[in-house]
PDB file of C-alpha atoms in Angstrom:
ATOM      1  CA  MET Y  25      17.103  95.077 134.020  1.00 51.00           C
ATOM      2  CA  HIS Y  26      15.206  95.471 130.768  1.00 52.00           C
ATOM      3  CA  THR Y  27      14.544  98.865 129.273  1.00 54.00           C
ATOM      4  CA  LYS Y  28      11.246  99.407 127.591  1.00 54.00           C
ATOM      5  CA  PRO Y  29      11.791 100.482 123.964  1.00 53.00           C
ATOM      6  CA  LYS Y  30      10.445 103.839 122.960  1.00 53.00           C
ATOM      7  CA  SER Y  31       7.330 103.823 120.828  1.00 55.00           C
ATOM      8  CA  PRO Y  32       7.424 105.437 117.324  1.00 51.00           C
ATOM      9  CA  LEU Y  33       4.902 108.000 118.547  1.00 49.00           C
ATOM     10  CA  SER Y  34       7.207 109.182 121.358  1.00 52.00           C
ATOM     11  CA  SER Y  35      10.182 109.395 118.958  1.00 51.00           C
ATOM     12  CA  TRP Y  36       8.156 111.447 116.486  1.00 49.00           C
ATOM     13  CA  THR Y  37       7.010 113.737 119.328  1.00 51.00           C
ATOM     14  CA  SER Y  38      10.626 114.273 120.436  1.00 51.00           C
ATOM     15  CA  LEU Y  39      11.727 115.080 116.874  1.00 49.00           C
ATOM     16  CA  THR Y  40       8.860 117.517 116.433  1.00 52.00           C
ATOM     17  CA  GLY Y  41       9.786 119.211 119.700  1.00 49.00           C
ATOM     18  CA  CYS Y  42      13.384 119.598 118.596  1.00 50.00           C
ATOM     19  CA  VAL Y  43      12.364 121.120 115.278  1.00 49.00           C
ATOM     20  CA  LEU Y  44      10.038 123.591 117.004  1.00 50.00           C
ATOM     21  CA  ALA Y  45      12.729 124.505 119.496  1.00 51.00           C
ATOM     22  CA  VAL Y  46      15.323 125.158 116.781  1.00 52.00           C
ATOM     23  CA  THR Y  47      12.789 127.183 114.790  1.00 55.00           C
ATOM     24  CA  LEU Y  48      11.956 129.248 117.845  1.00 52.00           C
ATOM     25  CA  LEU Y  49      15.604 129.927 118.604  1.00 53.00           C
ATOM     26  CA  LEU Y  50      16.421 130.946 115.032  1.00 55.00           C
ATOM     27  CA  ASP Y  51      13.326 133.161 114.851  1.00 53.00           C
ATOM     28  CA  ALA Y  52      14.251 134.773 118.120  1.00 52.00           C
ATOM     29  CA  ALA Y  53      17.864 135.263 117.092  1.00 52.00           C
ATOM     30  CA  LEU Y  54      16.865 136.960 113.859  1.00 51.00           C
ATOM     31  CA  SER Y  55      14.316 139.169 115.656  1.00 51.00           C
ATOM     32  CA  LEU Y  56      16.847 140.136 118.287  1.00 47.00           C
ATOM     33  CA  ASN Y  57      19.300 141.235 115.611  1.00 48.00           C
ATOM     34  CA  GLY Y  58      16.731 143.103 113.565  1.00 49.00           C
ATOM     35  CA  LEU Y  59      16.969 140.680 110.614  1.00 47.00           C
ATOM     36  CA  VAL Y  60      13.253 139.855 110.839  1.00 46.00           C
ATOM     37  CA  PRO Y  61      10.696 142.538 111.816  1.00 49.00           C
ATOM     38  CA  GLU Y  62       8.962 141.832 115.082  1.00 48.00           C
ATOM     39  CA  GLN Y  63       5.582 141.793 113.305  1.00 49.00           C
ATOM     40  CA  ALA Y  64       6.859 139.100 110.908  1.00 45.00           C
ATOM     41  CA  ALA Y  65       8.141 136.817 113.622  1.00 47.00           C
ATOM     42  CA  LEU Y  66       6.679 133.341 113.636  1.00 48.00           C
ATOM     43  CA  PHE Y  67       6.206 133.340 117.386  1.00 51.00           C
ATOM     44  CA  PRO Y  68       5.902 136.995 118.481  1.00 57.00           C
ATOM     45  CA  ASN Y  69       4.880 136.187 122.082  1.00 57.00           C
ATOM     46  CA  ALA Y  70       7.792 133.807 122.499  1.00 54.00           C
ATOM     47  CA  VAL Y  71      10.154 136.331 120.974  1.00 52.00           C
ATOM     48  CA  ALA Y  72       8.890 139.048 123.338  1.00 57.00           C
ATOM     49  CA  ALA Y  73       9.433 136.733 126.287  1.00 56.00           C
ATOM     50  CA  LEU Y  74      12.953 135.924 125.164  1.00 51.00           C
ATOM     51  CA  GLU Y  75      13.855 139.554 124.553  1.00 53.00           C
ATOM     52  CA  SER Y  76      13.601 140.357 128.245  1.00 56.00           C
ATOM     53  CA  ARG Y  77      16.209 137.707 129.063  1.00 54.00           C
ATOM     54  CA  ALA Y  78      18.236 137.826 125.842  1.00 51.00           C
ATOM     55  CA  SER Y  79      21.004 140.033 127.171  1.00 49.00           C
ATOM     56  CA  ASP Y  80      21.736 137.554 129.963  1.00 52.00           C
ATOM     57  CA  VAL Y  81      21.062 134.256 128.180  1.00 51.00           C
ATOM     58  CA  LEU Y  82      21.957 134.817 124.490  1.00 50.00           C
ATOM     59  CA  PRO Y  83      23.886 137.943 123.512  1.00 56.00           C
ATOM     60  CA  PRO Y  84      22.900 139.213 120.027  1.00 56.00           C
ATOM     61  CA  GLY Y  85      26.395 138.779 118.593  1.00 58.00           C
ATOM     62  CA  ILE Y  86      26.565 135.165 119.634  1.00 58.00           C
ATOM     63  CA  ALA Y  87      23.060 134.541 118.321  1.00 54.00           C
ATOM     64  CA  LEU Y  88      23.945 136.002 114.933  1.00 57.00           C
ATOM     65  CA  ALA Y  89      27.207 134.067 114.785  1.00 62.00           C
ATOM     66  CA  GLY Y  90      25.360 130.872 115.623  1.00 60.00           C
ATOM     67  CA  PHE Y  91      22.785 131.551 112.982  1.00 58.00           C
ATOM     68  CA  VAL Y  92      25.415 132.249 110.314  1.00 63.00           C
ATOM     69  CA  SER Y  93      27.365 129.159 111.362  1.00 67.00           C
ATOM     70  CA  GLY Y  94      24.210 127.070 111.070  1.00 63.00           C
ATOM     71  CA  ILE Y  95      23.545 128.394 107.575  1.00 68.00           C
ATOM     72  CA  ALA Y  96      27.159 127.664 106.581  1.00 68.00           C
ATOM     73  CA  LEU Y  97      26.903 124.152 107.988  1.00 67.00           C
ATOM     74  CA  ALA Y  98      23.629 123.567 106.157  1.00 65.00           C
ATOM     75  CA  LEU Y  99      25.137 124.811 102.880  1.00 65.00           C
ATOM     76  CA  THR Y 100      28.170 122.571 103.395  1.00 72.00           C
ATOM     77  CA  VAL Y 101      25.982 119.541 104.015  1.00 68.00           C
ATOM     78  CA  ILE Y 102      23.975 120.323 100.873  1.00 71.00           C
ATOM     79  CA  MET Y 103      26.827 121.390  98.557  1.00 74.00           C
ATOM     80  CA  LEU Y 104      29.365 118.682  99.397  1.00 75.00           C
ATOM     81  CA  PRO Y 105      27.363 115.827  97.825  1.00 77.00           C
ATOM     82  CA  MET Y 106      26.556 118.078  94.863  1.00 76.00           C
ATOM     83  CA  HIS Y 107      30.289 118.769  94.440  1.00 75.00           C
ATOM     84  CA  HIS Y 108      31.049 115.056  94.423  1.00 78.00           C
ATOM     85  CA  VAL Y 109      28.330 114.483  91.830  1.00 78.00           C
ATOM     86  CA  TYR Y 110      29.696 117.331  89.690  1.00 79.00           C
ATOM     87  CA  ARG Y 111      33.262 116.001  89.872  1.00 82.00           C
ATOM     88  CA  SER Y 112      32.103 112.501  88.968  1.00 83.00           C
ATOM     89  CA  ARG Y 113      30.091 113.807  86.020  1.00 84.00           C
ATOM     90  CA  GLU Y 114      33.014 115.973  84.898  1.00 84.00           C
ATOM     91  CA  ALA Y 115      35.335 112.925  84.959  1.00 86.00           C
ATOM     92  CA  ARG Y 116      32.855 110.925  82.874  1.00 85.00           C
ATOM     93  CA  LEU Y 117      32.540 113.783  80.377  1.00 86.00           C
ATOM     94  CA  LEU Y 118      36.335 114.029  80.125  1.00 87.00           C
ATOM     95  CA  GLN Y 119      36.620 110.297  79.471  1.00 86.00           C
ATOM     96  CA  GLU Y 120      33.904 110.518  76.827  1.00 84.00           C
ATOM     97  CA  ARG Y 121      35.659 113.462  75.187  1.00 86.00           C
ATOM     98  CA  GLU Y 122      38.954 111.538  75.087  1.00 86.00           C
ATOM     99  CA  ARG Y 123      37.183 108.513  73.625  1.00 85.00           C
ATOM    100  CA  LEU Y 124      35.553 110.642  70.919  1.00 84.00           C
ATOM    101  CA  ALA Y 125      38.875 112.348  70.153  1.00 84.00           C
ATOM    102  CA  ALA Y 126      40.601 108.975  69.751  1.00 84.00           C
ATOM    103  CA  GLN Y 127      37.759 107.707  67.573  1.00 79.00           C
ATOM    104  CA  ASN Y 128      37.914 110.856  65.450  1.00 80.00           C
ATOM    105  CA  ALA Y 129      41.686 110.433  65.055  1.00 76.00           C
ATOM    106  CA  ARG Y 130      41.141 106.854  63.883  1.00 73.00           C
ATOM    107  CA  LEU Y 131      38.529 107.987  61.368  1.00 74.00           C
ATOM    108  CA  VAL Y 132      40.826 110.721  60.052  1.00 73.00           C
ATOM    109  CA  HIS Y 133      43.647 108.191  59.701  1.00 67.00           C
ATOM    110  CA  GLN Y 134      41.372 105.763  57.895  1.00 70.00           C
ATOM    111  CA  ALA Y 135      40.176 108.492  55.525  1.00 78.00           C
ATOM    112  CA  ALA Y 136      43.785 109.426  54.695  1.00 78.00           C
ATOM    113  CA  SER Y 137      45.132 105.869  54.344  1.00 91.00           C
ATOM    114  CA  ASP Y 138      44.910 103.155  51.743  1.00 93.00           C
ATOM    115  CA  GLY Y 139      43.012 100.272  53.284  1.00 91.00           C
ATOM    116  CA  LEU Y 140      45.094  97.573  51.612  1.00 94.00           C
ATOM    117  CA  LEU Y 141      48.621  98.926  51.935  1.00 95.00           C
ATOM    118  CA  GLY Y 142      48.421 101.030  55.077  1.00 93.00           C
ATOM    119  CA  ILE Y 143      50.146 104.002  53.421  1.00 96.00           C
ATOM    120  CA  ALA Y 144      48.647 107.364  52.487  1.00 96.00           C
ATOM    121  CA  ASN Y 145      46.072 107.402  49.698  1.00 96.00           C
ATOM    122  CA  ARG Y 146      46.046 109.713  46.702  1.00 95.00           C
ATOM    123  CA  ARG Y 147      43.808 112.322  48.332  1.00 94.00           C
ATOM    124  CA  GLU Y 148      46.154 112.620  51.289  1.00 96.00           C
ATOM    125  CA  PHE Y 149      49.149 112.780  48.951  1.00 97.00           C
ATOM    126  CA  GLU Y 150      47.633 115.698  47.039  1.00 96.00           C
ATOM    127  CA  ARG Y 151      46.842 117.492  50.295  1.00 95.00           C
ATOM    128  CA  VAL Y 152      50.395 117.078  51.612  1.00 96.00           C
ATOM    129  CA  LEU Y 153      51.909 117.978  48.228  1.00 96.00           C
ATOM    130  CA  LYS Y 154      50.060 121.301  48.344  1.00 94.00           C
ATOM    131  CA  LEU Y 155      51.399 122.036  51.829  1.00 95.00           C
ATOM    132  CA  GLU Y 156      54.961 120.943  51.059  1.00 96.00           C
ATOM    133  CA  TRP Y 157      54.986 122.917  47.808  1.00 95.00           C
ATOM    134  CA  ARG Y 158      54.100 126.114  49.667  1.00 93.00           C
ATOM    135  CA  ARG Y 159      56.617 125.401  52.401  1.00 95.00           C
ATOM    136  CA  ALA Y 160      59.415 124.697  49.896  1.00 95.00           C
ATOM    137  CA  ALA Y 161      58.584 127.930  48.031  1.00 94.00           C
ATOM    138  CA  ARG Y 162      58.646 129.889  51.288  1.00 93.00           C
ATOM    139  CA  GLU Y 163      61.920 128.330  52.478  1.00 94.00           C
ATOM    140  CA  ARG Y 164      63.428 128.216  48.968  1.00 94.00           C
ATOM    141  CA  GLN Y 165      64.219 124.506  49.290  1.00 95.00           C
ATOM    142  CA  PRO Y 166      64.000 121.769  46.617  1.00 95.00           C
ATOM    143  CA  LEU Y 167      61.123 119.285  46.543  1.00 96.00           C
ATOM    144  CA  SER Y 168      61.527 115.853  44.951  1.00 96.00           C
ATOM    145  CA  LEU Y 169      59.130 113.116  43.916  1.00 97.00           C
ATOM    146  CA  LEU Y 170      59.539 109.466  42.948  1.00 98.00           C
ATOM    147  CA  MET Y 171      56.845 107.876  40.791  1.00 98.00           C
ATOM    148  CA  ILE Y 172      57.104 104.084  41.186  1.00 98.00           C
ATOM    149  CA  ASP Y 173      55.393 101.346  39.185  1.00 98.00           C
ATOM    150  CA  ILE Y 174      55.688  97.581  39.683  1.00 98.00           C
ATOM    151  CA  ASP Y 175      57.002  95.993  36.501  1.00 97.00           C
ATOM    152  CA  CYS Y 176      54.622  93.646  34.692  1.00 97.00           C
ATOM    153  CA  PHE Y 177      52.165  93.616  37.562  1.00 97.00           C
ATOM    154  CA  LYS Y 178      49.285  92.402  35.372  1.00 96.00           C
ATOM    155  CA  LEU Y 179      51.385  89.374  34.456  1.00 97.00           C
ATOM    156  CA  PHE Y 180      52.078  88.810  38.159  1.00 97.00           C
ATOM    157  CA  ASN Y 181      48.335  88.758  38.895  1.00 96.00           C
ATOM    158  CA  ASP Y 182      47.652  86.438  35.963  1.00 96.00           C
ATOM    159  CA  THR Y 183      50.395  84.073  37.138  1.00 96.00           C
ATOM    160  CA  TYR Y 184      49.833  83.991  40.908  1.00 96.00           C
ATOM    161  CA  GLY Y 185      46.316  85.346  41.411  1.00 96.00           C
ATOM    162  CA  HIS Y 186      44.967  88.547  42.897  1.00 95.00           C
ATOM    163  CA  GLN Y 187      45.553  87.576  46.519  1.00 96.00           C
ATOM    164  CA  ALA Y 188      49.236  87.071  45.772  1.00 96.00           C
ATOM    165  CA  GLY Y 189      49.107  90.380  43.904  1.00 97.00           C
ATOM    166  CA  ASP Y 190      47.843  92.105  47.059  1.00 97.00           C
ATOM    167  CA  THR Y 191      50.680  90.499  49.007  1.00 97.00           C
ATOM    168  CA  CYS Y 192      53.133  91.766  46.406  1.00 97.00           C
ATOM    169  CA  LEU Y 193      51.749  95.317  46.706  1.00 97.00           C
ATOM    170  CA  ARG Y 194      52.073  95.206  50.483  1.00 97.00           C
ATOM    171  CA  GLY Y 195      55.640  93.942  50.190  1.00 97.00           C
ATOM    172  CA  VAL Y 196      56.657  96.789  47.869  1.00 98.00           C
ATOM    173  CA  ALA Y 197      54.892  99.337  50.095  1.00 97.00           C
ATOM    174  CA  ASP Y 198      56.806  97.973  53.099  1.00 97.00           C
ATOM    175  CA  VAL Y 199      60.099  98.399  51.236  1.00 97.00           C
ATOM    176  CA  LEU Y 200      59.194 101.999  50.379  1.00 97.00           C
ATOM    177  CA  ARG Y 201      58.292 102.767  54.002  1.00 96.00           C
ATOM    178  CA  THR Y 202      61.621 101.352  55.158  1.00 96.00           C
ATOM    179  CA  ALA Y 203      63.608 103.233  52.526  1.00 96.00           C
ATOM    180  CA  ALA Y 204      61.850 106.580  53.035  1.00 95.00           C
ATOM    181  CA  ALA Y 205      62.195 106.673  56.792  1.00 89.00           C
ATOM    182  CA  ARG Y 206      63.248 110.313  57.202  1.00 92.00           C
ATOM    183  CA  PRO Y 207      60.882 112.679  59.025  1.00 91.00           C
ATOM    184  CA  GLY Y 208      58.858 114.490  56.386  1.00 93.00           C
ATOM    185  CA  ASP Y 209      59.150 111.821  53.681  1.00 96.00           C
ATOM    186  CA  MET Y 210      55.780 110.542  52.534  1.00 97.00           C
ATOM    187  CA  VAL Y 211      54.875 107.231  50.865  1.00 98.00           C
ATOM    188  CA  ALA Y 212      51.480 107.065  49.164  1.00 98.00           C
ATOM    189  CA  ARG Y 213      49.523 104.904  46.771  1.00 97.00           C
ATOM    190  CA  TYR Y 214      48.877 106.923  43.637  1.00 96.00           C
ATOM    191  CA  GLY Y 215      46.657 104.385  41.877  1.00 92.00           C
ATOM    192  CA  GLY Y 216      46.654 100.672  41.030  1.00 93.00           C
ATOM    193  CA  GLU Y 217      50.229  99.420  41.333  1.00 96.00           C
ATOM    194  CA  GLU Y 218      51.689 102.950  41.209  1.00 97.00           C
ATOM    195  CA  MET Y 219      53.125 104.509  44.366  1.00 98.00           C
ATOM    196  CA  VAL Y 220      54.909 107.765  45.090  1.00 98.00           C
ATOM    197  CA  VAL Y 221      57.517 109.002  47.535  1.00 98.00           C
ATOM    198  CA  LEU Y 222      57.443 112.740  48.284  1.00 98.00           C
ATOM    199  CA  MET Y 223      60.707 114.091  49.717  1.00 97.00           C
ATOM    200  CA  PRO Y 224      60.955 117.671  51.010  1.00 97.00           C
ATOM    201  CA  HIS Y 225      64.390 119.355  51.215  1.00 95.00           C
ATOM    202  CA  THR Y 226      65.779 116.852  48.719  1.00 96.00           C
ATOM    203  CA  SER Y 227      67.725 117.606  45.537  1.00 94.00           C
ATOM    204  CA  VAL Y 228      67.647 115.522  42.383  1.00 94.00           C
ATOM    205  CA  GLU Y 229      70.885 113.799  43.482  1.00 94.00           C
ATOM    206  CA  GLY Y 230      69.299 112.818  46.795  1.00 95.00           C
ATOM    207  CA  ALA Y 231      66.190 111.567  44.993  1.00 96.00           C
ATOM    208  CA  MET Y 232      68.311 109.430  42.670  1.00 96.00           C
ATOM    209  CA  ARG Y 233      70.106 107.896  45.667  1.00 96.00           C
ATOM    210  CA  MET Y 234      66.735 107.084  47.227  1.00 97.00           C
ATOM    211  CA  ALA Y 235      65.646 105.353  43.996  1.00 97.00           C
ATOM    212  CA  GLU Y 236      68.852 103.289  43.941  1.00 97.00           C
ATOM    213  CA  ARG Y 237      68.222 102.283  47.535  1.00 97.00           C
ATOM    214  CA  ILE Y 238      64.717 101.097  46.675  1.00 98.00           C
ATOM    215  CA  HIS Y 239      66.040  98.964  43.800  1.00 98.00           C
ATOM    216  CA  ALA Y 240      68.677  97.417  46.079  1.00 97.00           C
ATOM    217  CA  MET Y 241      66.196  96.686  48.871  1.00 97.00           C
ATOM    218  CA  LEU Y 242      63.740  95.028  46.481  1.00 97.00           C
ATOM    219  CA  ALA Y 243      66.538  92.852  45.109  1.00 96.00           C
ATOM    220  CA  GLU Y 244      67.438  91.905  48.675  1.00 96.00           C
ATOM    221  CA  ARG Y 245      63.792  91.187  49.553  1.00 95.00           C
ATOM    222  CA  ALA Y 246      63.552  89.000  46.428  1.00 95.00           C
ATOM    223  CA  LEU Y 247      59.785  88.701  46.105  1.00 96.00           C
ATOM    224  CA  SER Y 248      59.475  85.756  43.742  1.00 95.00           C
ATOM    225  CA  PHE Y 249      58.304  86.476  40.168  1.00 96.00           C
ATOM    226  CA  SER Y 250      59.567  83.674  37.955  1.00 94.00           C
ATOM    227  CA  ALA Y 251      57.406  84.722  34.989  1.00 95.00           C
ATOM    228  CA  SER Y 252      58.886  88.212  34.872  1.00 95.00           C
ATOM    229  CA  PRO Y 253      60.780  89.079  31.663  1.00 95.00           C
ATOM    230  CA  VAL Y 254      62.978  91.420  33.697  1.00 94.00           C
ATOM    231  CA  ALA Y 255      64.253  89.368  36.660  1.00 95.00           C
ATOM    232  CA  GLN Y 256      63.371  86.406  38.862  1.00 94.00           C
ATOM    233  CA  HIS Y 257      61.996  88.725  41.526  1.00 96.00           C
ATOM    234  CA  VAL Y 258      59.622  91.670  41.693  1.00 97.00           C
ATOM    235  CA  THR Y 259      61.140  94.860  40.291  1.00 98.00           C
ATOM    236  CA  VAL Y 260      59.991  98.447  39.854  1.00 98.00           C
ATOM    237  CA  SER Y 261      60.543 101.295  37.435  1.00 98.00           C
ATOM    238  CA  ILE Y 262      61.011 104.766  38.929  1.00 98.00           C
ATOM    239  CA  GLY Y 263      60.598 108.249  37.527  1.00 97.00           C
ATOM    240  CA  VAL Y 264      62.314 111.098  39.372  1.00 97.00           C
ATOM    241  CA  SER Y 265      61.324 114.757  39.455  1.00 95.00           C
ATOM    242  CA  SER Y 266      62.954 117.512  41.485  1.00 94.00           C
ATOM    243  CA  MET Y 267      62.132 121.216  41.512  1.00 92.00           C
ATOM    244  CA  LEU Y 268      62.625 124.459  43.375  1.00 92.00           C
ATOM    245  CA  PRO Y 269      58.976 125.430  43.835  1.00 91.00           C
ATOM    246  CA  VAL Y 270      57.733 128.948  43.194  1.00 88.00           C
ATOM    247  CA  ARG Y 271      54.734 130.325  45.050  1.00 79.00           C
ATOM    248  CA  ASN Y 272      51.514 130.333  42.946  1.00 78.00           C
ATOM    249  CA  ALA Y 273      53.134 128.040  40.361  1.00 81.00           C
ATOM    250  CA  ASN Y 274      51.458 124.861  39.146  1.00 88.00           C
ATOM    251  CA  ARG Y 275      52.587 122.056  41.451  1.00 91.00           C
ATOM    252  CA  SER Y 276      51.180 119.413  39.077  1.00 92.00           C
ATOM    253  CA  VAL Y 277      54.319 119.846  36.963  1.00 92.00           C
ATOM    254  CA  LEU Y 278      56.267 117.963  39.646  1.00 94.00           C
ATOM    255  CA  VAL Y 279      53.964 114.960  39.177  1.00 95.00           C
ATOM    256  CA  GLN Y 280      53.939 115.258  35.382  1.00 93.00           C
ATOM    257  CA  GLN Y 281      57.717 115.217  35.134  1.00 94.00           C
ATOM    258  CA  ALA Y 282      57.992 112.243  37.486  1.00 96.00           C
ATOM    259  CA  ASP Y 283      55.436 110.445  35.310  1.00 95.00           C
ATOM    260  CA  GLU Y 284      57.471 111.272  32.200  1.00 94.00           C
ATOM    261  CA  GLY Y 285      60.559 109.867  33.897  1.00 96.00           C
ATOM    262  CA  LEU Y 286      58.634 106.701  34.786  1.00 97.00           C
ATOM    263  CA  TYR Y 287      57.576 106.288  31.150  1.00 95.00           C
ATOM    264  CA  THR Y 288      61.191 106.670  30.037  1.00 95.00           C
ATOM    265  CA  ALA Y 289      62.351 104.059  32.567  1.00 96.00           C
ATOM    266  CA  LYS Y 290      59.777 101.569  31.299  1.00 96.00           C
ATOM    267  CA  GLU Y 291      60.619 102.227  27.674  1.00 95.00           C
ATOM    268  CA  SER Y 292      64.304 101.716  28.470  1.00 95.00           C
ATOM    269  CA  GLY Y 293      63.776  98.177  29.748  1.00 95.00           C
ATOM    270  CA  ARG Y 294      62.213  98.503  33.228  1.00 96.00           C
ATOM    271  CA  ASN Y 295      63.879  97.882  36.606  1.00 97.00           C
ATOM    272  CA  ARG Y 296      65.626 101.240  36.427  1.00 97.00           C
ATOM    273  CA  THR Y 297      65.311 104.929  37.260  1.00 97.00           C
ATOM    274  CA  ALA Y 298      64.986 107.844  34.841  1.00 96.00           C
ATOM    275  CA  THR Y 299      64.659 111.590  35.237  1.00 92.00           C
ATOM    276  CA  MET Y 300      63.991 114.397  32.797  1.00 77.00           C
ATOM    277  CA  PRO Y 301      67.237 116.176  31.821  1.00 63.00           C
ATOM    278  CA  ASN Y 302      65.760 119.673  31.752  1.00 47.00           C
ATOM    279  CA  LEU Y 303      63.788 120.423  34.897  1.00 47.00           C
ATOM    280  CA  ARG Y 304      61.248 123.203  34.599  1.00 46.00           C
ATOM    281  CA  LEU Y 305      60.738 125.292  37.716  1.00 44.00           C
ATOM    282  CA  ILE Y 306      57.241 126.585  36.937  1.00 43.00           C
ATOM    283  CA  ALA Y 307      54.318 125.660  34.739  1.00 42.00           C
ATOM    284  CA  PRO Y 308      54.234 127.489  31.375  1.00 42.00           C
ATOM    285  CA  GLU Y 309      50.711 128.797  31.984  1.00 42.00           C
ATOM    286  CA  GLU Y 310      51.896 130.503  35.172  1.00 42.00           C
ATOM    287  CA  GLU Y 311      54.805 132.412  33.563  1.00 40.00           C
ATOM    288  CA  PRO Y 312      52.893 135.543  32.448  1.00 37.00           C
ATOM    289  CA  SER Y 313      51.384 136.219  35.859  1.00 37.00           C
ATOM    290  CA  LEU Y 314      54.709 135.588  37.601  1.00 35.00           C
ATOM    291  CA  GLY Y 315      56.458 137.873  35.129  1.00 38.00           C
ATOM    292  CA  SER Y 316      53.988 140.673  35.717  1.00 35.00           C
ATOM    293  CA  HIS Y 317      54.416 140.172  39.470  1.00 34.00           C
ATOM    294  CA  ARG Y 318      58.191 140.549  39.171  1.00 33.00           C
ATOM    295  CA  ALA Y 319      57.746 143.610  36.972  1.00 33.00           C
ATOM    296  CA  GLN Y 320      55.595 145.224  39.641  1.00 33.00           C
ATOM    297  CA  ALA Y 321      58.173 144.350  42.277  1.00 31.00           C
TER     298      ALA Y 321
END
């Protein structure tokens, strides 16, 4: 037996009837509970007819509960997709924020690093030196610095070429990173073939031991340099400076004394370490202000 399919017109009529019926029931329920004035009812005659039978057919409490339940259901149907959309958008925003944070971290690292050697650049060294100087002054701990220069590096470039010179610089920087592996130690490129190692909480004796270790590791690495007048491998000269920093003192003295030690090491024949015998704790130009501060204290 074949059933005749319903026409679109009959389906539309049925849907319209359902909508009108639901509207009538809601309007009647609201009018019965006083939520909508009788004059404002959409179908006042229908509402009046229902009122006479409302107590038997649809008690007011049940009508109100049904109405509230319908509103809650409608809100749930509307808000649930919106919640899913919000959660999805929030997840995308979180991923984008993490991506931007990682990109920003990479940019900060690139700005603080030497592109060739992969160690800190001079700007980052000066920033960290300022922080470590203040910390050492606050904790009353020594701060040491090694100033390192590759011996006869110009001759190395002239002999092997600039690409080999870059390889030599990277090799020395790798040795310094391996030697200065303690937390807090910092290896940086100061300029050209000069590098520095900043060592917090390190006395002059500890700095000298670090310099000896660098010499030994370079000799073990044996980067070939047959034209060198010093040795058959790449060598470095090292100047050592160690101080007990004082707050508001001139931290550049630490660098100046390490540079003076480096000059002495080069003048003494290279491939060695030198330090200034008399270590000044503060810069001369800072003494008057520090003295007046102590007098006030």
